[in-house]
Coordinates of C-alpha atoms in Angstrom, one line a residue:
M1377 CA 3.9 -143.9 -114.2
I1378 CA 6.7 -144.9 -111.8
F1379 CA 6.7 -143.6 -108.3
Y1380 CA 9.7 -143.5 -106.0
I1381 CA 8.8 -143.2 -102.3
P1382 CA 11.9 -142.1 -100.3
Y1383 CA 12.7 -143.6 -96.9
K1384 CA 12.1 -141.3 -93.9
K1385 CA 12.1 -142.8 -90.5
I1386 CA 10.2 -140.6 -88.1
K1387 CA 11.6 -140.0 -84.6
P1388 CA 9.0 -140.4 -81.9
N1389 CA 9.6 -136.9 -80.6
E1390 CA 8.9 -135.5 -84.0
M1391 CA 5.3 -136.7 -83.9
E1392 CA 2.5 -135.7 -81.6
K1393 CA 1.0 -139.2 -82.0
P1394 CA 2.3 -142.3 -83.8
L1395 CA 0.0 -141.7 -86.8
E1396 CA -0.7 -138.5 -88.7
F1397 CA -3.2 -138.5 -91.5
K1398 CA -3.3 -135.7 -94.1
I1399 CA -5.8 -135.7 -96.9
I1400 CA -4.2 -134.1 -100.0
K1401 CA -7.2 -134.2 -102.4
Q1402 CA -10.7 -135.7 -102.3
Y1403 CA -13.3 -136.6 -104.9
K1404 CA -16.7 -137.4 -103.3
Y1405 CA -15.6 -140.3 -101.0
A1406 CA -12.2 -141.1 -102.6
R1407 CA -9.2 -139.6 -100.9
A1408 CA -5.5 -139.2 -101.8
S1409 CA -3.7 -138.9 -98.5
I1410 CA -0.4 -139.2 -96.6
M1411 CA -0.3 -141.4 -93.6
T1412 CA 2.8 -140.8 -91.5
L1413 CA 3.9 -143.6 -89.2
P1414 CA 7.0 -144.2 -87.1
H1415 CA 8.8 -145.9 -90.0
G1416 CA 7.9 -143.3 -92.7
D1417 CA 5.2 -141.9 -94.9
V1418 CA 2.7 -144.2 -96.6
M1419 CA 0.8 -142.8 -99.7
T1420 CA -2.9 -143.9 -99.6
P1421 CA -4.9 -145.5 -100.9
V1422 CA -2.4 -148.4 -100.4
Y1423 CA -2.2 -152.1 -100.9
M1424 CA -0.3 -154.0 -98.2
P1425 CA 1.4 -157.3 -99.1
V1426 CA 0.9 -160.1 -96.6
G1427 CA 3.9 -161.7 -94.9
T1428 CA 1.9 -163.8 -92.5
K1429 CA 4.8 -165.4 -90.6
G1430 CA 7.1 -162.3 -90.8
A1431 CA 8.3 -163.2 -94.4
M1432 CA 6.8 -162.9 -97.8
K1433 CA 6.4 -166.2 -99.6
G1434 CA 8.8 -166.1 -102.5
V1435 CA 9.7 -162.5 -102.3
T1436 CA 12.6 -160.9 -100.4
Y1437 CA 12.4 -157.8 -98.3
H1438 CA 14.9 -156.1 -100.6
E1439 CA 12.5 -156.8 -103.5
M1440 CA 9.6 -155.4 -101.5
D1441 CA 11.6 -152.2 -101.0
E1442 CA 12.4 -152.0 -104.8
I1443 CA 8.7 -152.4 -105.9
G1444 CA 7.6 -149.5 -103.6
C1445 CA 6.1 -151.3 -100.6
R1446 CA 6.1 -149.0 -97.5
L1447 CA 3.6 -150.9 -95.3
L1448 CA 3.2 -154.7 -95.1
L1449 CA 1.2 -157.1 -92.9
A1450 CA 2.3 -159.8 -90.5
N1451 CA 0.2 -162.1 -88.3
T1452 CA 0.3 -162.1 -84.5
Y1453 CA -1.1 -165.6 -84.1
H1454 CA 1.6 -167.3 -86.2
L1455 CA 4.4 -165.1 -84.9
A1456 CA 3.4 -165.9 -81.3
Y1457 CA 4.1 -169.6 -82.1
K1458 CA 7.2 -169.2 -84.2
P1459 CA 9.6 -167.5 -83.3
G1460 CA 7.6 -166.2 -80.3
G1461 CA 6.9 -162.7 -79.0
Q1462 CA 9.7 -162.8 -76.4
L1463 CA 12.4 -163.6 -78.9
I1464 CA 11.2 -160.9 -81.3
E1465 CA 11.2 -158.4 -78.4
E1466 CA 14.7 -159.4 -77.4
V1467 CA 16.1 -158.4 -80.8
G1468 CA 14.3 -155.1 -80.8
G1469 CA 11.1 -156.0 -82.6
L1470 CA 10.1 -157.5 -85.9
H1471 CA 11.6 -154.7 -88.0
N1472 CA 15.1 -155.6 -86.6
F1473 CA 14.4 -159.4 -86.8
V1474 CA 13.6 -159.3 -90.5
N1475 CA 15.7 -156.2 -91.4
W1476 CA 12.7 -154.2 -92.7
R1477 CA 13.0 -150.4 -92.4
Y1478 CA 9.5 -149.5 -93.3
N1479 CA 6.1 -149.9 -91.6
I1480 CA 4.4 -153.1 -90.4
L1481 CA 0.8 -153.8 -89.5
T1482 CA -0.1 -156.8 -87.5
D1483 CA -3.4 -158.7 -87.5
S1484 CA -4.6 -159.6 -84.1
G1485 CA -5.1 -163.3 -84.7
G1486 CA -8.9 -162.9 -84.9
F1487 CA -9.1 -164.1 -88.5
Q1488 CA -7.8 -167.5 -87.4
M1489 CA -11.2 -168.0 -85.7
V1490 CA -12.4 -168.5 -89.3
S1491 CA -9.4 -169.9 -91.1
L1492 CA -8.7 -172.4 -88.3
G1493 CA -12.3 -172.7 -87.1
K1494 CA -12.0 -176.4 -86.5
L1495 CA -9.1 -175.8 -84.1
C1496 CA -10.6 -173.1 -81.9
E1497 CA -13.3 -172.3 -79.4
V1498 CA -14.3 -168.7 -78.4
D1499 CA -15.9 -167.4 -75.2
E1500 CA -16.0 -164.1 -73.3
N1501 CA -12.5 -164.6 -72.0
G1502 CA -10.9 -165.1 -75.4
V1503 CA -10.1 -167.8 -77.9
N1504 CA -8.7 -171.3 -77.3
F1505 CA -6.6 -172.5 -80.3
E1506 CA -5.2 -175.9 -80.9
S1507 CA -1.8 -175.4 -82.5
P1508 CA -1.6 -176.5 -86.1
Y1509 CA 2.1 -177.2 -85.4
D1510 CA 2.3 -179.4 -82.3
K1511 CA -1.4 -179.6 -81.0
S1512 CA -0.5 -177.6 -78.0
M1513 CA -3.2 -175.1 -76.7
M1514 CA -3.0 -171.3 -76.9
N1515 CA -5.4 -169.1 -75.0
L1516 CA -5.6 -165.8 -76.9
R1517 CA -7.3 -163.0 -75.0
P1518 CA -7.4 -159.4 -76.1
E1519 CA -4.7 -158.7 -73.5
D1520 CA -2.5 -161.5 -74.9
S1521 CA -2.9 -160.3 -78.5
I1522 CA -2.0 -156.7 -77.7
H1523 CA 1.0 -157.8 -75.5
T1524 CA 2.4 -159.9 -78.3
Q1525 CA 1.9 -157.0 -80.8
N1526 CA 3.7 -154.7 -78.4
Q1527 CA 6.6 -157.2 -78.4
I1528 CA 6.5 -157.4 -82.2
G1529 CA 6.7 -153.6 -82.3
S1530 CA 4.3 -153.1 -85.3
D1531 CA 3.4 -149.6 -86.3
I1532 CA -0.3 -150.5 -86.5
M1533 CA -1.8 -153.2 -84.3
M1534 CA -5.3 -154.6 -84.8
A1535 CA -7.6 -155.1 -81.8
L1536 CA -8.7 -158.7 -81.2
D1537 CA -12.3 -159.1 -82.3
D1538 CA -14.8 -162.0 -82.4
V1539 CA -14.8 -163.1 -86.1
V1540 CA -17.3 -165.3 -87.8
K1541 CA -17.9 -166.1 -91.5
T1542 CA -19.5 -163.2 -93.4
T1543 CA -22.6 -165.2 -94.3
T1544 CA -23.3 -166.2 -90.7
E1545 CA -26.9 -165.3 -89.7
G1546 CA -28.9 -165.1 -86.5
P1547 CA -27.7 -165.0 -82.8
R1548 CA -24.1 -165.9 -83.5
M1549 CA -23.5 -162.8 -85.7
R1550 CA -25.0 -160.6 -83.1
E1551 CA -23.0 -162.2 -80.3
A1552 CA -19.8 -161.7 -82.3
C1553 CA -20.6 -158.1 -83.0
E1554 CA -21.5 -157.3 -79.4
R1555 CA -18.4 -159.2 -78.1
T1556 CA -16.2 -157.2 -80.4
I1557 CA -17.6 -154.0 -78.8
R1558 CA -17.0 -155.3 -75.3
W1559 CA -13.5 -156.5 -76.1
I1560 CA -12.3 -153.1 -77.5
D1561 CA -11.8 -151.6 -74.0
R1562 CA -9.7 -154.6 -73.0
N1563 CA -7.6 -154.2 -76.1
I1564 CA -7.0 -150.5 -75.4
S1565 CA -6.3 -151.0 -71.7
A1566 CA -3.7 -153.6 -72.5
H1567 CA -1.8 -151.3 -74.9
E1568 CA 1.6 -150.5 -73.3
R1569 CA 3.2 -148.4 -76.0
P1570 CA 0.6 -145.9 -77.3
Q1571 CA 3.3 -143.3 -77.9
V1572 CA 4.9 -145.4 -80.7
Q1573 CA 2.2 -147.9 -81.8
N1574 CA -1.3 -147.5 -83.0
I1575 CA -4.3 -149.7 -82.3
F1576 CA -7.2 -150.0 -84.8
P1577 CA -10.6 -151.3 -83.7
I1578 CA -12.4 -153.6 -86.3
V1579 CA -16.0 -152.9 -87.3
Q1580 CA -17.9 -156.1 -87.4
G1581 CA -21.6 -157.0 -88.1
G1582 CA -21.6 -159.0 -91.3
I1583 CA -24.0 -157.8 -93.9
D1584 CA -26.6 -156.7 -91.4
P1585 CA -26.9 -152.8 -91.5
E1586 CA -28.3 -152.6 -88.0
L1587 CA -25.3 -154.5 -86.5
R1588 CA -22.8 -152.6 -88.5
D1589 CA -24.3 -149.3 -87.2
L1590 CA -24.2 -150.7 -83.7
C1591 CA -20.5 -151.5 -84.0
L1592 CA -19.7 -148.3 -85.8
D1593 CA -21.3 -146.1 -83.1
A1594 CA -19.6 -147.9 -80.3
L1595 CA -16.1 -148.0 -81.8
C1596 CA -16.1 -144.4 -83.1
E1597 CA -16.5 -143.3 -79.5
K1598 CA -13.0 -144.7 -78.7
N1599 CA -11.3 -142.0 -80.9
T1600 CA -8.5 -144.2 -82.0
N1601 CA -6.0 -143.2 -84.7
G1602 CA -7.6 -145.4 -87.4
Y1603 CA -10.3 -148.0 -88.0
A1604 CA -10.7 -151.3 -89.9
I1605 CA -13.7 -152.8 -91.6
G1606 CA -13.7 -156.5 -91.0
G1607 CA -15.9 -159.5 -91.8
L1608 CA -16.2 -159.0 -95.6
A1609 CA -14.8 -160.8 -98.7
G1610 CA -16.1 -164.1 -97.3
G1611 CA -18.5 -165.2 -99.9
E1612 CA -21.2 -162.5 -99.6
D1613 CA -23.0 -161.1 -102.7
K1614 CA -21.1 -158.2 -104.3
V1615 CA -24.0 -155.8 -103.8
D1616 CA -24.1 -156.5 -100.1
F1617 CA -20.3 -156.2 -100.1
W1618 CA -20.1 -152.7 -101.5
K1619 CA -23.1 -151.4 -99.6
V1620 CA -21.6 -152.4 -96.3
V1621 CA -18.3 -150.8 -97.3
L1622 CA -20.1 -147.5 -98.1
Q1623 CA -22.1 -147.6 -94.9
C1624 CA -18.9 -147.9 -93.0
T1625 CA -16.9 -145.2 -94.8
K1626 CA -19.8 -142.8 -94.5
K1627 CA -19.8 -143.1 -90.8
L1628 CA -16.2 -143.5 -89.9
P1629 CA -14.2 -140.3 -89.0
I1630 CA -13.2 -138.5 -92.1
N1631 CA -9.8 -137.5 -90.7
K1632 CA -8.7 -141.1 -89.8
P1633 CA -7.5 -143.9 -92.1
R1634 CA -9.9 -146.7 -93.0
Y1635 CA -8.6 -150.2 -93.6
L1636 CA -10.7 -152.8 -95.5
M1637 CA -9.4 -156.2 -94.3
G1638 CA -8.7 -159.1 -96.6
V1639 CA -9.6 -157.4 -99.9
G1640 CA -7.0 -157.5 -102.7
Y1641 CA -8.8 -158.3 -106.0
P1642 CA -7.9 -155.5 -108.4
V1643 CA -11.5 -154.5 -109.2
D1644 CA -12.4 -154.5 -105.5
V1645 CA -9.5 -152.3 -104.5
V1646 CA -10.3 -149.8 -107.2
V1647 CA -14.0 -149.7 -106.4
C1648 CA -13.5 -149.5 -102.7
S1649 CA -10.9 -146.7 -103.0
C1650 CA -13.6 -144.8 -104.7
L1651 CA -15.9 -145.4 -101.7
G1652 CA -13.3 -143.9 -99.3
V1653 CA -11.2 -146.9 -98.2
D1654 CA -7.5 -146.1 -97.6
M1655 CA -5.8 -149.5 -96.9
F1656 CA -6.1 -153.0 -98.3
D1657 CA -4.5 -156.4 -97.8
C1658 CA -4.8 -159.8 -99.2
V1659 CA -2.7 -163.0 -99.9
F1660 CA -4.4 -163.3 -103.3
S1661 CA -1.6 -161.6 -105.3
T1662 CA 1.1 -164.0 -104.2
R1663 CA -1.0 -167.1 -103.8
T1664 CA -2.4 -166.9 -107.3
G1665 CA 1.1 -166.0 -108.5
R1666 CA 2.4 -169.3 -107.1
F1667 CA -0.1 -171.1 -109.2
G1668 CA 1.0 -169.4 -112.4
T1669 CA -1.6 -166.6 -112.7
A1670 CA -0.4 -163.1 -113.3
F1671 CA -2.3 -159.8 -113.1
S1672 CA -2.5 -157.6 -116.2
K1673 CA -4.4 -154.6 -117.3
Y1674 CA -6.6 -157.0 -119.3
G1675 CA -7.4 -159.2 -116.4
F1676 CA -5.9 -162.5 -115.2
L1677 CA -3.3 -164.1 -117.4
K1678 CA -2.9 -167.9 -116.8
L1679 CA 0.7 -168.5 -117.8
K1680 CA 0.3 -172.3 -117.6
N1681 CA -2.0 -172.2 -120.6
K1682 CA -0.5 -173.3 -123.9
E1683 CA -1.3 -169.9 -125.5
A1684 CA 1.6 -168.5 -123.4
A1685 CA 4.2 -171.0 -124.8
N1686 CA 5.2 -168.9 -127.8
Q1687 CA 4.5 -165.4 -126.5
L1688 CA 7.9 -163.7 -126.5
I1689 CA 6.5 -160.6 -124.7
P1690 CA 6.4 -159.6 -121.1
I1691 CA 3.3 -160.1 -118.9
Q1692 CA 2.4 -156.5 -119.5
D1693 CA 4.2 -154.3 -122.1
D1694 CA 4.1 -151.1 -120.0
C1695 CA 5.0 -152.6 -116.7
K1696 CA 8.3 -151.6 -115.1
C1697 CA 8.7 -154.4 -112.6
Q1698 CA 11.9 -156.5 -112.9
T1699 CA 9.9 -159.5 -114.1
C1700 CA 8.4 -157.7 -117.1
I1701 CA 11.7 -155.9 -117.9
N1702 CA 13.7 -159.2 -118.0
Y1703 CA 11.4 -162.1 -118.8
T1704 CA 8.9 -163.3 -121.3
R1705 CA 5.6 -165.1 -120.9
S1706 CA 7.1 -168.0 -122.8
F1707 CA 10.0 -168.3 -120.3
L1708 CA 7.5 -168.2 -117.4
H1709 CA 5.2 -170.8 -119.1
F1710 CA 8.0 -173.4 -119.5
T1711 CA 9.4 -172.7 -116.0
I1712 CA 6.2 -173.0 -114.0
G1713 CA 6.0 -176.3 -112.2
K1714 CA 9.6 -177.1 -112.8
E1715 CA 11.4 -174.3 -111.0
E1716 CA 10.4 -172.1 -108.1
T1717 CA 11.9 -169.2 -110.0
A1718 CA 8.7 -168.6 -112.1
C1719 CA 6.4 -168.5 -109.0
H1720 CA 8.8 -165.9 -107.5
L1721 CA 8.9 -163.8 -110.6
I1722 CA 5.1 -163.8 -111.0
S1723 CA 4.6 -162.9 -107.4
V1724 CA 7.0 -159.9 -107.8
H1725 CA 5.0 -158.8 -110.8
N1726 CA 1.6 -159.2 -109.0
L1727 CA 2.7 -157.2 -106.0
Y1728 CA 4.1 -154.5 -108.2
F1729 CA 0.9 -154.4 -110.2
L1730 CA -1.3 -153.8 -107.1
I1731 CA 1.0 -151.4 -105.3
H1732 CA 1.3 -149.2 -108.5
L1733 CA -2.4 -149.6 -109.3
M1734 CA -3.1 -147.8 -106.0
L1735 CA -0.4 -145.2 -106.6
N1736 CA -1.7 -144.4 -110.0
L1737 CA -5.3 -144.2 -108.7
R1738 CA -4.1 -141.9 -106.0
Q1739 CA -2.4 -139.6 -108.5
S1740 CA -5.6 -139.5 -110.6
I1741 CA -7.4 -138.1 -107.6
I1742 CA -4.8 -135.4 -107.2
D1743 CA -4.9 -134.6 -110.9
D1744 CA -8.8 -134.4 -111.0
R1745 CA -9.1 -137.4 -113.4
L1746 CA -10.4 -140.2 -111.2
T1747 CA -13.4 -140.8 -113.4
E1748 CA -11.2 -141.1 -116.5
F1749 CA -8.7 -143.4 -114.7
V1750 CA -11.5 -145.8 -113.4
N1751 CA -13.2 -146.0 -116.8
D1752 CA -9.9 -146.8 -118.5
F1753 CA -9.1 -149.5 -115.9
L1754 CA -12.5 -151.1 -116.2
Q1755 CA -12.6 -150.9 -120.0
N1756 CA -9.3 -152.8 -120.1
W1757 CA -10.0 -155.3 -117.3
Y1758 CA -13.3 -156.4 -118.8
K1759 CA -12.3 -156.1 -122.4
F1760 CA -12.4 -159.8 -123.2
E1761 CA -15.5 -160.4 -121.1
G1762 CA -17.3 -157.8 -123.1
K1763 CA -19.3 -156.3 -120.1
I1764 CA -18.6 -154.5 -116.9
P1765 CA -20.7 -156.0 -114.1
E1766 CA -23.8 -154.1 -113.0
W1767 CA -22.8 -154.1 -109.4
V1768 CA -19.6 -152.2 -110.3
I1769 CA -21.5 -149.6 -112.3
N1770 CA -24.1 -149.1 -109.6
C1771 CA -21.6 -148.8 -106.9
L1772 CA -19.4 -146.3 -108.7
N1773 CA -22.5 -144.3 -109.5
E1774 CA -22.9 -143.8 -105.7
A1775 CA -19.4 -142.3 -105.8
D1776 CA -20.3 -139.9 -108.6
I1777 CA -18.2 -141.8 -111.1
R1778 CA -20.1 -142.5 -114.3
I1779 CA -19.0 -145.7 -116.0
N1780 CA -19.2 -146.2 -119.8
Q1781 CA -20.3 -149.8 -120.5
I1782 CA -18.2 -151.7 -123.0

């Protein structure tokens, strides 16, 4: 099924607040909703492509529009360095700077505490980063992160939190969770454009149910327009992963969007949509595409492998992306490693795959056939492995979705 999502920029005076969330249909925890933001409607559940530095790697904004993207992610930390918040503000925000007419979500820079852990130190005041570009120092406080995001003009801003690896145990995890709670008031107080930009707090606490509840209780009191679930997809056991997601979705407000940060593996986004998550992001789709791996209904397709050399068929027969319409696996196989064209084409396909996977899942909720849709997806995805993992079956059982083992 192909979906066309028309452009509709919303004037600030047409909205009571910069985010309106309407649930169209629900099955147990799963929701098909419309999230209205200043730069148009977003159908949820939704996968958000990641343009860390304000640009997608290997994909143009025109192509993002064509494949149906209506909300993408950029990173405050990297944009603060280059080109800088002041320049972006002078040209009217990131939408104008990159000529993107749809919605943008910005990460606060908190994730860089993990990804650039060797280059930073965190204390109660904020985070001190050593620049990976020129070794200069940046002091990123909650106030600084929000100020830069106000300059960027993103539709959804993330609160700066204290981020540690998911598998961290002991005092440091508790310290990070409690500091995240203390910082939320500083984030909210620094927000200068609440009439046109949203701020989402981030629930932390690792895989410790007590800490997650502590953070959930404190952040839900702030009554913000949406919430994020952070600190997962960092190497934890899959059972711990889904149980924390369900713990959070059960406790977060039912009438607010829920964003699961850093999750973009196809099985994970399907499963977590069934648990009540509305938004996802991850660099995985384009990163793996640049290494020659494509998503398909039957799992990952490694186009560098010799089996693809003589396959004069598209990545996926029923896919309507421009890559599958115009190119064969054989062409991509012989082009990978020699021309950047192949990496570009696979990235376009992978993004289309995830965006439309979410749109099709959403439609299945509306049509009262979510169980059928999820079973079909899993039967195909694990067809050549011969078995659906037990954690998937047990998780979906909690969502009242009975899975037929292969």
